């Protein structure tokens, strides 16, 4: 039998030691600009991006699930690769950058997007709230 406390600890992610916070190991501040983007903002950004992709796919490409995913992927690769954030990230006050602070670039954005589209890498994350997709691409989502 699964204990609700076990499920709750799994959903809330890796536990941090007292005084620790996401991004500390990466040299980021606890809160404010430059801090790791938290789950709520990230989910909001994803929902905005997905809704925009759905609207574009429905209006111009027939609206199948595959075309929605393709529009989402193109948006992520181009916008994250070139300006550091998709529409949803921008509206949620987030940006994606490499760990050294430099721009992501198209190749890393493509790798990150491919893994993001597989879903599982995005929901498996470390104490710094970096999913497998961010770790593989050497990126982190931070607040603007």
Tab-separated table of C-alpha atoms in Angstrom:
chain	number	residue	atom	x	y	z
A	1	UNK	CA	0.000	0.000	0.000
A	2	UNK	CA	1.322	3.448	-0.915
A	3	UNK	CA	1.452	5.898	1.942
A	4	UNK	CA	0.213	9.390	1.001
A	5	UNK	CA	3.326	10.907	2.583
A	6	UNK	CA	5.518	8.883	0.205
A	7	UNK	CA	3.522	10.120	-2.769
A	8	UNK	CA	3.643	13.705	-1.520
A	9	UNK	CA	7.415	13.617	-1.132
A	10	UNK	CA	7.784	12.205	-4.662
A	11	UNK	CA	5.566	14.900	-6.162
A	12	UNK	CA	7.361	17.707	-4.347
A	13	UNK	CA	10.700	16.568	-5.792
A	14	UNK	CA	14.081	15.997	-4.205
A	15	UNK	CA	14.352	17.133	-0.618
A	16	UNK	CA	16.820	19.902	0.189
A	17	UNK	CA	18.855	20.226	3.353
A	18	UNK	CA	17.859	22.988	5.734
A	19	UNK	CA	19.174	26.324	4.440
A	20	UNK	CA	19.671	24.917	0.935
A	21	UNK	CA	17.728	26.188	-2.072
A	22	UNK	CA	17.454	25.421	-5.787
A	23	UNK	CA	20.338	27.006	-7.647
A	24	UNK	CA	22.720	27.367	-4.699
A	25	UNK	CA	25.105	24.778	-6.183
A	26	UNK	CA	24.981	26.718	-9.465
A	27	UNK	CA	25.897	30.045	-7.836
A	28	UNK	CA	22.435	31.554	-8.246
A	29	UNK	CA	20.541	33.712	-5.763
A	30	UNK	CA	17.752	32.249	-3.616
A	31	UNK	CA	15.059	34.571	-5.033
A	32	UNK	CA	14.574	37.364	-7.530
A	33	UNK	CA	16.159	37.919	-10.937
A	34	UNK	CA	18.668	35.207	-11.835
A	35	UNK	CA	17.213	32.666	-9.398
A	36	UNK	CA	16.026	29.273	-10.618
A	37	UNK	CA	12.541	29.440	-12.138
A	38	UNK	CA	10.135	27.598	-9.870
A	39	UNK	CA	7.617	24.990	-10.933
A	40	UNK	CA	4.545	27.248	-10.963
A	41	UNK	CA	6.046	29.728	-13.407
A	42	UNK	CA	7.435	26.922	-15.555
A	43	UNK	CA	4.059	25.183	-15.794
A	44	UNK	CA	2.376	28.506	-16.606
A	45	UNK	CA	4.918	29.128	-19.382
A	46	UNK	CA	4.399	25.631	-20.756
A	47	UNK	CA	0.615	26.067	-20.779
A	48	UNK	CA	0.925	29.382	-22.636
A	49	UNK	CA	3.308	27.861	-25.197
A	50	UNK	CA	1.066	24.838	-25.656
A	51	UNK	CA	-2.059	27.005	-26.095
A	52	UNK	CA	-0.292	29.182	-28.670
A	53	UNK	CA	0.946	26.081	-30.511
A	54	UNK	CA	-2.569	24.643	-30.469
A	55	UNK	CA	-4.035	27.875	-31.859
A	56	UNK	CA	-1.461	28.090	-34.665
A	57	UNK	CA	-1.798	24.409	-35.563
A	58	UNK	CA	-5.604	24.599	-35.540
A	59	UNK	CA	-5.733	27.782	-37.615
A	60	UNK	CA	-3.151	26.878	-40.245
A	61	UNK	CA	-2.222	23.184	-40.131
A	62	UNK	CA	-5.349	21.174	-39.369
A	63	UNK	CA	-4.810	20.948	-35.609
A	64	UNK	CA	-3.754	17.296	-35.263
A	65	UNK	CA	-1.809	16.317	-32.151
A	66	UNK	CA	1.330	15.813	-34.197
A	67	UNK	CA	1.110	19.273	-35.789
A	68	UNK	CA	0.568	20.879	-32.386
A	69	UNK	CA	3.695	19.133	-31.103
A	70	UNK	CA	5.615	20.162	-34.234
A	71	UNK	CA	4.610	23.827	-33.845
A	72	UNK	CA	5.587	23.685	-30.166
A	73	UNK	CA	8.961	22.144	-31.047
A	74	UNK	CA	9.722	24.710	-33.754
A	75	UNK	CA	8.757	27.552	-31.403
A	76	UNK	CA	11.000	26.189	-28.650
A	77	UNK	CA	14.013	25.536	-30.881
A	78	UNK	CA	13.882	28.895	-32.639
A	79	UNK	CA	12.889	31.193	-29.790
A	80	UNK	CA	14.865	29.542	-26.993
A	81	UNK	CA	17.825	29.088	-29.327
A	82	UNK	CA	17.815	32.671	-30.578
A	83	UNK	CA	16.410	34.841	-27.766
A	84	UNK	CA	16.475	32.541	-24.722
A	85	UNK	CA	12.767	32.092	-24.143
A	86	UNK	CA	9.559	31.036	-25.795
A	87	UNK	CA	6.412	33.135	-25.589
A	88	UNK	CA	5.254	31.338	-22.445
A	89	UNK	CA	8.572	31.686	-20.644
A	90	UNK	CA	8.665	35.387	-21.431
A	91	UNK	CA	5.133	35.995	-20.166
A	92	UNK	CA	5.895	33.979	-17.026
A	93	UNK	CA	9.047	36.034	-16.386
A	94	UNK	CA	11.508	33.259	-17.223
A	95	UNK	CA	14.401	32.719	-19.592
A	96	UNK	CA	16.630	29.786	-20.491
A	97	UNK	CA	20.384	30.199	-20.446
A	98	UNK	CA	23.486	28.068	-20.374
A	99	UNK	CA	25.120	27.486	-17.014
A	100	UNK	CA	27.856	29.974	-17.857
A	101	UNK	CA	25.209	32.620	-18.616
A	102	UNK	CA	25.726	32.604	-22.373
A	103	UNK	CA	22.915	32.246	-24.939
A	104	UNK	CA	21.528	28.759	-25.510
A	105	UNK	CA	21.998	28.558	-29.297
A	106	UNK	CA	20.100	26.417	-31.787
A	107	UNK	CA	21.911	23.058	-31.271
A	108	UNK	CA	21.380	23.049	-27.490
A	109	UNK	CA	17.821	24.312	-27.895
A	110	UNK	CA	17.128	21.470	-30.346
A	111	UNK	CA	18.463	18.843	-27.915
A	112	UNK	CA	16.544	20.403	-25.025
A	113	UNK	CA	13.333	20.539	-27.084
A	114	UNK	CA	13.633	16.957	-28.300
A	115	UNK	CA	13.886	15.734	-24.716
A	116	UNK	CA	11.158	18.121	-23.551
A	117	UNK	CA	8.795	16.693	-26.169
A	118	UNK	CA	9.369	13.225	-24.707
A	119	UNK	CA	7.859	14.599	-21.416
A	120	UNK	CA	9.527	12.208	-18.947
A	121	UNK	CA	12.913	14.024	-18.976
A	122	UNK	CA	11.097	17.229	-18.000
A	123	UNK	CA	9.390	15.749	-14.935
A	124	UNK	CA	12.514	14.039	-13.583
A	125	UNK	CA	14.552	16.783	-11.972
A	126	UNK	CA	17.340	17.394	-9.495
A	127	UNK	CA	17.468	19.575	-6.346
A	128	UNK	CA	18.258	22.586	-8.553
A	129	UNK	CA	14.972	21.978	-10.427
A	130	UNK	CA	16.815	21.142	-13.646
A	131	UNK	CA	15.102	18.425	-15.634
A	132	UNK	CA	16.990	15.833	-17.642
A	133	UNK	CA	16.375	17.991	-20.719
A	134	UNK	CA	18.114	20.971	-19.086
A	135	UNK	CA	20.983	18.864	-17.726
A	136	UNK	CA	21.627	17.283	-21.137
A	137	UNK	CA	21.645	20.695	-22.846
A	138	UNK	CA	23.679	22.371	-20.085
A	139	UNK	CA	20.901	24.893	-19.466
A	140	UNK	CA	18.877	26.263	-16.588
A	141	UNK	CA	15.569	28.171	-16.462
A	142	UNK	CA	15.903	31.390	-14.459
A	143	UNK	CA	13.736	34.335	-13.502
A	144	UNK	CA	14.072	37.537	-15.483
